[in-house]
Short mmCIF file of C-alpha atoms and ligand atoms in Angstrom, two decimals:
data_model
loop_
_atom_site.label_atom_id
_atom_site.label_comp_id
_atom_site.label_asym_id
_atom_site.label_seq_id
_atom_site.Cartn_x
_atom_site.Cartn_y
_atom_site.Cartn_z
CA UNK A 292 5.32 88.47 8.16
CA UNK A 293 3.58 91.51 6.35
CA UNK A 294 0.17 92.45 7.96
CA UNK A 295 -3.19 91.42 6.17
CA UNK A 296 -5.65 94.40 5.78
CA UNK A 297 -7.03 93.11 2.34
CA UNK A 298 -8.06 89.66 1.31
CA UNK A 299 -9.74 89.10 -2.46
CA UNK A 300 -11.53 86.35 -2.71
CA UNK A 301 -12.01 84.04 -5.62
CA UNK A 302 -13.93 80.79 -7.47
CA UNK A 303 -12.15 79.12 -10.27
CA UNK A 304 -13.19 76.20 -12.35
CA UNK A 305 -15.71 73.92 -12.31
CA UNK A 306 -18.65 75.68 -9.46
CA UNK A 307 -19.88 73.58 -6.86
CA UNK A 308 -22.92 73.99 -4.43
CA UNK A 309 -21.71 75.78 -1.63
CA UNK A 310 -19.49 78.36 -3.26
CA UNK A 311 -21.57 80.68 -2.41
CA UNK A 312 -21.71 79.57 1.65
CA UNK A 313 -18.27 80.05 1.08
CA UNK A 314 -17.88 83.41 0.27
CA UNK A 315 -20.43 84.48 2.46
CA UNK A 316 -18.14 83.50 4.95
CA UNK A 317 -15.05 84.67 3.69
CA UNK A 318 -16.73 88.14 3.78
CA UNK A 319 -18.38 87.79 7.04
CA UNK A 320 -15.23 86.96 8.95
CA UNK A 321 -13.00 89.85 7.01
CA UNK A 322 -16.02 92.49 8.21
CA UNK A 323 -15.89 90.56 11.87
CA UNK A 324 -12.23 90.91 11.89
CA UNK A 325 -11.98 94.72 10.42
CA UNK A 326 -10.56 93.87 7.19
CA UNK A 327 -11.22 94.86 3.77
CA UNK A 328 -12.49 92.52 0.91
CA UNK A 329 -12.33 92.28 -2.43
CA UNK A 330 -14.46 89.94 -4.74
CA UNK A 331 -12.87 88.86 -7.93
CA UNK A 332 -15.55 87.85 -10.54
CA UNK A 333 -14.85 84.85 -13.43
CA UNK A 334 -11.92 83.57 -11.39
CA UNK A 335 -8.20 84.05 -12.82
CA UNK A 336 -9.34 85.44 -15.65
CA UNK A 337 -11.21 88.45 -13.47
CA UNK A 338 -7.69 88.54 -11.88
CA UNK A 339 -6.21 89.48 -14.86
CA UNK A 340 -8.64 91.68 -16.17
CA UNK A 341 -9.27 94.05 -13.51
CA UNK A 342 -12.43 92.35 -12.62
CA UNK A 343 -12.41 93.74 -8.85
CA UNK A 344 -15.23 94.62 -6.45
CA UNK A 345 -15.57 95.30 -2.58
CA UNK A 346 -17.48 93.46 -0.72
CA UNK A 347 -19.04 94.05 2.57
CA UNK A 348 -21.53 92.16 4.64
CA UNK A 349 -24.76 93.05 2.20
CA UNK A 350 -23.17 91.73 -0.45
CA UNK A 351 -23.65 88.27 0.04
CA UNK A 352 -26.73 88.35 1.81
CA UNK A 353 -29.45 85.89 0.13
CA UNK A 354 -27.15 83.64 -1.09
CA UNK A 355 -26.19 80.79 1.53
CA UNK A 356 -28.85 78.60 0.13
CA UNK A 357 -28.06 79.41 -3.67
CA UNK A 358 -25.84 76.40 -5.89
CA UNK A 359 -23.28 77.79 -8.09
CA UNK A 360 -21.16 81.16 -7.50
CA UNK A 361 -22.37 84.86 -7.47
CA UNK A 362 -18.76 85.73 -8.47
CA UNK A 363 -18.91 83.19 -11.77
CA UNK A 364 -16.55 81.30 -12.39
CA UNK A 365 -13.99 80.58 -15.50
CA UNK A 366 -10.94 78.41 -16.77
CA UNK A 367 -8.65 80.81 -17.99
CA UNK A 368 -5.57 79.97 -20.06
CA UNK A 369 -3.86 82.95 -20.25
CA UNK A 370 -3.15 82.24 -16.14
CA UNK A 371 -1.21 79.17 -17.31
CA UNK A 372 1.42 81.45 -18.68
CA UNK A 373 3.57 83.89 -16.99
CA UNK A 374 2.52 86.86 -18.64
CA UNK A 375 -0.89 86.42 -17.47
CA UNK A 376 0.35 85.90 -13.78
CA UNK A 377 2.24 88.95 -14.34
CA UNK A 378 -0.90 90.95 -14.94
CA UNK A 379 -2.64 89.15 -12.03
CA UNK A 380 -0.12 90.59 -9.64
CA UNK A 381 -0.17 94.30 -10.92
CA UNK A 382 -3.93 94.44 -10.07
CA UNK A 383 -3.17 92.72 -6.77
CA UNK A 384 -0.91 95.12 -6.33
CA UNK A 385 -2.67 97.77 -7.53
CA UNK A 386 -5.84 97.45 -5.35
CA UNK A 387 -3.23 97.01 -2.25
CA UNK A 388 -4.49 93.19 -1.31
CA UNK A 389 -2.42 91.06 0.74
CA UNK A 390 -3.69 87.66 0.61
CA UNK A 391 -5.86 85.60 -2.18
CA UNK A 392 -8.64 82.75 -0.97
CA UNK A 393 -9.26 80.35 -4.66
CA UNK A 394 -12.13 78.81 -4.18
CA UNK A 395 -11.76 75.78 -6.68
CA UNK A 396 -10.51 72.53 -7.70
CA UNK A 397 -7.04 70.79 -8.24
CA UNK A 398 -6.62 73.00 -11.42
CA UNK A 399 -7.42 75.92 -9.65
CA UNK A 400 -4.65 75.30 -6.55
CA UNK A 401 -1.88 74.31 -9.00
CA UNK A 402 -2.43 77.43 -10.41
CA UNK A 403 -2.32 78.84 -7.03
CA UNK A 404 0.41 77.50 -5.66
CA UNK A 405 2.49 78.48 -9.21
CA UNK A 406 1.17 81.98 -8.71
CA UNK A 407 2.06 82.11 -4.82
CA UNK A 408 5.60 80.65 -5.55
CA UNK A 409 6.09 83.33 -8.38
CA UNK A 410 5.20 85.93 -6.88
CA UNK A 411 5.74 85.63 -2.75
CA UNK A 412 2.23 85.90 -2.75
CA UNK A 413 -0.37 84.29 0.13
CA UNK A 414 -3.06 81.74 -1.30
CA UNK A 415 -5.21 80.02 0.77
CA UNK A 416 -7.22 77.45 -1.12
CA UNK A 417 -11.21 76.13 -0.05
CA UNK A 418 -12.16 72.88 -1.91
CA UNK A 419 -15.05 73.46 -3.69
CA UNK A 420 -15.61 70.73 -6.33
CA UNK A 421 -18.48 67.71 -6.47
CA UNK A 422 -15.67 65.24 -7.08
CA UNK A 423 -14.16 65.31 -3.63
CA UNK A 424 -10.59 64.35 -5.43
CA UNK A 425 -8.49 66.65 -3.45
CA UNK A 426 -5.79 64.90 -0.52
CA UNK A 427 -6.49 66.32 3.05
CA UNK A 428 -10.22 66.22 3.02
CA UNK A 429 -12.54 63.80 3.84
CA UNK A 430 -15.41 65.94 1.79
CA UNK A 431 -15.26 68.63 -0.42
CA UNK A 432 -17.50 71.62 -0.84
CA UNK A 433 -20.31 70.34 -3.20
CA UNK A 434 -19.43 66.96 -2.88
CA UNK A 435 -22.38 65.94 0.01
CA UNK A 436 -24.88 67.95 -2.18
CA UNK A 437 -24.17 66.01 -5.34
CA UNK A 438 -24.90 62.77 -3.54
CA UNK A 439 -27.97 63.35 -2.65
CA UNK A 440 -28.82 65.14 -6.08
CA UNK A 441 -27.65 61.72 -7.73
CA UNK A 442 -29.31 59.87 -5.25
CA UNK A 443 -32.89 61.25 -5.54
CA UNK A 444 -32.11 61.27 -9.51
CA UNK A 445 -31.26 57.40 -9.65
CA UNK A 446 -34.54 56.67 -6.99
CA UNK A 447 -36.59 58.07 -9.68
CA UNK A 448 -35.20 56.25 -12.86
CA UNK A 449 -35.82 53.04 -10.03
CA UNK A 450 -39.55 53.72 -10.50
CA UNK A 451 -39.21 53.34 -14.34
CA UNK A 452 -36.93 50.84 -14.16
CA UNK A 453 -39.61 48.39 -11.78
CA UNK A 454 -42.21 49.56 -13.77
CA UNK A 455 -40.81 48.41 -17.48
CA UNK A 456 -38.46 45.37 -16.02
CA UNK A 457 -35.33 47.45 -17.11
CA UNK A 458 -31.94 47.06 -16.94
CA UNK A 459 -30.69 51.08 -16.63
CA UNK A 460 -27.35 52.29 -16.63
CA UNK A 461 -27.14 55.66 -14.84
CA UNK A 462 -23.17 57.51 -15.48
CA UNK A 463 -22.48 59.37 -12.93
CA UNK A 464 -19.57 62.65 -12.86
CA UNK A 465 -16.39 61.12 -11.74
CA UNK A 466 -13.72 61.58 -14.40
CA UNK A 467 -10.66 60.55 -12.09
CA UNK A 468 -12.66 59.40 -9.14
CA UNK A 469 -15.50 56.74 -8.06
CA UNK A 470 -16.87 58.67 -4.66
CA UNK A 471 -20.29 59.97 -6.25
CA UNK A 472 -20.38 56.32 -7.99
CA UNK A 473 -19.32 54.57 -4.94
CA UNK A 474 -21.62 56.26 -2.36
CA UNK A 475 -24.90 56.79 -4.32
CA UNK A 476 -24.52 53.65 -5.52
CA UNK A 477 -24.37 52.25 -2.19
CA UNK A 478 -27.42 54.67 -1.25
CA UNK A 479 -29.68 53.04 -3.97
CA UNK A 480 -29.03 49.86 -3.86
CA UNK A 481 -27.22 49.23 -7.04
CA UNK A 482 -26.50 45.83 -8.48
CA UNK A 483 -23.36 47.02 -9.88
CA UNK A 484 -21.27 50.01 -9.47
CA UNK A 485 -18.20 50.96 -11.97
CA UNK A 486 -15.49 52.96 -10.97
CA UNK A 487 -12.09 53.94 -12.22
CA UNK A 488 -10.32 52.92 -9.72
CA UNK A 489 -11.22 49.20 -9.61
CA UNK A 490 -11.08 47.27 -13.24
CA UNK A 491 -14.77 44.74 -12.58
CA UNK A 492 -14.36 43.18 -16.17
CA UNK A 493 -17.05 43.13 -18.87
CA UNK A 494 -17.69 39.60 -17.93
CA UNK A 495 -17.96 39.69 -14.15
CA UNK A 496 -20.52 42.45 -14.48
CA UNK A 497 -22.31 40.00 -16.58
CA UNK A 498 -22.02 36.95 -14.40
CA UNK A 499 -23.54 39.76 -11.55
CA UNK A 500 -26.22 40.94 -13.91
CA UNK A 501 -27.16 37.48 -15.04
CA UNK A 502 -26.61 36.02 -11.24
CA UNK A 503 -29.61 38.56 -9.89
CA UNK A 504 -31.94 37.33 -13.12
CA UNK A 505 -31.54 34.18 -11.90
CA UNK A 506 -32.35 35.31 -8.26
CA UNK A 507 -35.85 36.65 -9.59
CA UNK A 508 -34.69 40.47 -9.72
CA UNK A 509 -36.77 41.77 -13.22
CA UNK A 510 -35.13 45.39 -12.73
CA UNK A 511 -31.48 46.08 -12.34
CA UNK A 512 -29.37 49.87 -11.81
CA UNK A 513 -25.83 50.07 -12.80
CA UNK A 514 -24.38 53.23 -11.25
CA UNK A 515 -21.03 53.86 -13.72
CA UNK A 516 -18.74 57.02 -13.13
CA UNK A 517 -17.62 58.64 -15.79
CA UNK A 518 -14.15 57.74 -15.57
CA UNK A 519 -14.57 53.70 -15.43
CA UNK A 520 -13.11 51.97 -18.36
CA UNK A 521 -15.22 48.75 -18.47
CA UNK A 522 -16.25 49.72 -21.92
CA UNK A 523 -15.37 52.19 -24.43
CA UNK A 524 -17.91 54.83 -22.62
CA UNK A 525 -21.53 53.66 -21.04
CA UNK A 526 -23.31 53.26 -24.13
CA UNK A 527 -20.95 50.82 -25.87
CA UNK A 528 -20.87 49.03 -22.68
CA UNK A 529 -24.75 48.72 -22.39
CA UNK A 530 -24.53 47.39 -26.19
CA UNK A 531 -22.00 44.89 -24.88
CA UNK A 532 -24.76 43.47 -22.11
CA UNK A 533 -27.53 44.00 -24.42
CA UNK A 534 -26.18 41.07 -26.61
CA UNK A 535 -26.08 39.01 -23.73
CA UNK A 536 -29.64 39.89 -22.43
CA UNK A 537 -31.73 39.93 -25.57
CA UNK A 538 -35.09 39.51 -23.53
CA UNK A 539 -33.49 42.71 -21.21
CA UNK A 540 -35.09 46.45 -22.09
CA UNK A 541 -32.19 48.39 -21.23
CA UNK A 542 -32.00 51.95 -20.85
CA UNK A 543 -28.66 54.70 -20.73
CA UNK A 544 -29.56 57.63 -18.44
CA UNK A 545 -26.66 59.92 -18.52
CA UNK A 546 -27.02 62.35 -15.65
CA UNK A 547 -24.74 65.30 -16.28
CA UNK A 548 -24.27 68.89 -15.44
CA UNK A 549 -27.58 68.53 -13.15
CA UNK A 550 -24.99 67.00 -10.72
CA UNK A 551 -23.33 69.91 -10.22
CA UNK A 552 -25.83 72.51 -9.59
CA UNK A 553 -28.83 72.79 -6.95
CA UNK A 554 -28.88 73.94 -3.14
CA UNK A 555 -26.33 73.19 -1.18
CA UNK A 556 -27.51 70.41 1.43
CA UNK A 557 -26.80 71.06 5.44
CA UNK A 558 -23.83 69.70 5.51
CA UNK A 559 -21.83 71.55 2.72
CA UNK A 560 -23.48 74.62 3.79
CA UNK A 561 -21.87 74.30 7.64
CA UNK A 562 -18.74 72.79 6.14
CA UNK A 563 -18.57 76.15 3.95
CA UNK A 564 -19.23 78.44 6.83
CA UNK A 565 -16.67 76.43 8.67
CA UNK A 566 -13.61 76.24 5.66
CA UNK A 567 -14.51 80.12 4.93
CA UNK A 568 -13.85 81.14 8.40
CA UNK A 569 -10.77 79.31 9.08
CA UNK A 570 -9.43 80.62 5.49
CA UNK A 571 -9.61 84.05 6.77
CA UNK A 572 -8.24 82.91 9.99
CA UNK A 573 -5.28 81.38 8.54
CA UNK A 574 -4.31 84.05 6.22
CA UNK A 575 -4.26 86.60 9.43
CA UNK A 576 -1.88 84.32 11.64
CA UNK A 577 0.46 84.46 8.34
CA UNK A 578 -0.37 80.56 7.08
CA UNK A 579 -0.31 80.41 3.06
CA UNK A 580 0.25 78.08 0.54
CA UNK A 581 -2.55 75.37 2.23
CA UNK A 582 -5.71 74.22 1.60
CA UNK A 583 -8.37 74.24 4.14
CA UNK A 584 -9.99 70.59 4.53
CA UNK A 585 -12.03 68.46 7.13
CA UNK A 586 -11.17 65.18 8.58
CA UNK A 587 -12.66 63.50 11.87
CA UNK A 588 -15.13 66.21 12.43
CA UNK A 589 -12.16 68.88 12.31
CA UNK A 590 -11.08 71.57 10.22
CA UNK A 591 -7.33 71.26 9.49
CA UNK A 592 -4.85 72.35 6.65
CA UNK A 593 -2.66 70.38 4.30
CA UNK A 594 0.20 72.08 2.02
CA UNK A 595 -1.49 72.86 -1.77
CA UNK A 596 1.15 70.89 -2.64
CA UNK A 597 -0.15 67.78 -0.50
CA UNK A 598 -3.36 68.35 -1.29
CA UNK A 599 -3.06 68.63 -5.04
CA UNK A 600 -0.34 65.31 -5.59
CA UNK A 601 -1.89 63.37 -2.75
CA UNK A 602 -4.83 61.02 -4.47
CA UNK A 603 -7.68 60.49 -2.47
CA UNK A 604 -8.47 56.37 -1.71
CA UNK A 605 -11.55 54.51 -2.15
CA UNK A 606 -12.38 53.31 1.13
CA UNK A 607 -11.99 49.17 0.50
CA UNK A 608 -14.98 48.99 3.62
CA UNK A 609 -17.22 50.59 1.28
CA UNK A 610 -16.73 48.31 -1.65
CA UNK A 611 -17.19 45.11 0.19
CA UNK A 612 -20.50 46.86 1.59
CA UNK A 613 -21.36 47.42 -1.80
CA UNK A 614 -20.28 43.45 -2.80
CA UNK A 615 -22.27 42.46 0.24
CA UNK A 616 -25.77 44.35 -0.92
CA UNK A 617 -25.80 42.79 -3.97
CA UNK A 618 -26.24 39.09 -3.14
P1 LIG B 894 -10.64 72.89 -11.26
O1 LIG B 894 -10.09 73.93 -10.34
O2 LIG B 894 -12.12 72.68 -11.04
O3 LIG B 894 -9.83 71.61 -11.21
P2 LIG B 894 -9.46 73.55 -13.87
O4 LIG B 894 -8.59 72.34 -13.92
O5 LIG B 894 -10.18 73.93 -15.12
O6 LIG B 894 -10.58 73.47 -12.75
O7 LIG B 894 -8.55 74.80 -13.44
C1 LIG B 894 -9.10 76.07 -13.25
C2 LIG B 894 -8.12 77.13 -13.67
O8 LIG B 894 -6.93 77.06 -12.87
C3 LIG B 894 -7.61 77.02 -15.11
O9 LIG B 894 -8.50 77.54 -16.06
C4 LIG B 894 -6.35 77.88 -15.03
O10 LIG B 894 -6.65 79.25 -15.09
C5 LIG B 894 -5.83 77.55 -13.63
N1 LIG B 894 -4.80 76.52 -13.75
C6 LIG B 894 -4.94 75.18 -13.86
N2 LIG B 894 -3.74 74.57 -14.03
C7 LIG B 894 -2.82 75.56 -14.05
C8 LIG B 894 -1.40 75.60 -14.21
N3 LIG B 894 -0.67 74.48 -14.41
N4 LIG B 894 -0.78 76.81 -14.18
C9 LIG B 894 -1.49 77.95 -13.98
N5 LIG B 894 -2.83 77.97 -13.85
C10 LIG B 894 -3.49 76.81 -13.86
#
């Protein structure tokens, strides 16, 4: 087992709030445990071009309560192939660091775990992504924050949508996954929510939407992730209720990036300071080749590997809750 005196640190793909808790983290436990660290900024692509700075405990003052990531972060495609890698590992080299934390996605760890299988090189991996996709974690960094960020969004189209009698559909981010649909949808009382991982049917949504007319409700939210296939995307699928509801206004309100971006809430920022310090932890008792998650109030790890293949559930609990509100 070789001896960590170096760590660089990392964040890759899409950012997340509570990157930056992260980090702060990572650095404070290297400088608590007498180690050096190294900041890499735009992610891989930093990696491969030289992009390297230390960091010490100043560094990353001011920023546990700042969304998105002081060190930027990038998709790179020139870490997809093996000459890129190559380069990755000379600066590694080069600046004498032992061990690499990615902050990042699923992308982000299969690049990881390519690069630490190359290259006999320790990679510890933090989830930080809103979409809370990743096996071996009950939440992901950014994930708690975006929830409430939709959820305060969607109580505010509510007022419109009382006021005006309106039938709004609200998409959510969720490409793969229905968590942020699921759970905000639950949170504000949605008559329907759509997710890709359960096919509801054009006309079942419309029995439910025309059920709740019936039952005196003039105003209506749809919560829709991105991912769900009920229609061809959420504007063709209001179209395909507006026929039915001709004496309906309804309204598209397609959230977007504001999802991903914001303060991190109280939870992701503990749950940062938590995943950051076990990281560092990890990496000095020789684990590698793991991601750091949180299940049942503790922090454990799961094998990249795991983590990446491994595709988290929708709880069934939560949908009949969900079934159950609506009536
Ligand atoms: P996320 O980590 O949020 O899922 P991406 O899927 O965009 O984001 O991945 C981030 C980066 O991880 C990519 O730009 C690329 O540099 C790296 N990556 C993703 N997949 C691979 C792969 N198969 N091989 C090497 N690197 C990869």
């Amino acid at each position: 087992m070789i001896k960590v005196t170096k760590i660089a640190v990392l964040t890759s793909g899409g950012d997340s709030p509570g990157m930056n808790t992260a980090l702060r983290a990572v650095v404070r436990t290297c400088a608590y445990n007498k180690i050096d660290c190294i900041g890499i900024s735009r992610g891989y692509q930093g990696l491969i071009n030289d992009n390297f700075k230390p960091l010490n405990t100043r560094s990353v003052r001011g920023i546990i309560n700042r969304g998105g990531t002081f060190l930027f972060s990038a998709r790179s495609n020139a870490f997809k192939t093996k000459e890129g890698r190559v380069r990755a590992y000379e600066n590694l080299i080069k600046h004498k660091v032992d061990a690499l934390i990615v902050i990042g996605g699923d992308g982000s760890f299969t690049g990881g775990l390519i690069f630490q299988n190359e290259f006999n090189f320790p990679v510890i991996g933090i989830p930080g992504t809103i979409d809370n996709d990743l096996y071996g974690t009950s939440h992901t960094l950014g994930y708690d924050t975006a929830l409430n960020t939709v959820m305060e969004a969607i109580d505010k189209i509510r007022d419109t949508a009382i006021s005006h009698d309106r039938l709004f559909f609200v998409e959510v981010m969720g490409r793969d996954a229905g968590h942020i649909a699921l759970n905000s949808g639950i949170a504000v009382g949605a008559q329907e929510i759509l997710i890709p991982e359960e096919n509801v049917g054009i006309e079942e949504l419309i029995d439910s939407l025309k059920k709740s007319k019936k039952a005196g409700k003039t105003s209506s939210i749809v919560v829709v992730a991105e991912g769900d296939r009920t229609g061809e995307n959420v504007f063709e699928l209001a179209k395909s209720v507006e026929i039915e509801f001709p004496n309906y206004e309804i309204r598209v309100s397609v959230l977007g990036h504001m999802q991903r971006g914001g303060s991190p809430s109280c939870f992701d920022r503990v749950l940062a300071s938590r995943m950051g310090v076990k990281a560092v932890e990890s990496l000095l008792k020789g684990d590698s080749g793991k991601m750091i998650g949180f299940e049942n109030g503790n922090i454990k790890l799961t094998p990249l590997a795991t983590a990446i293949k491994g595709k988290t559930k929708i709880d069934p609990e939560l949908i009949k809750v969900s079934q159950i509100m609506n009536t």
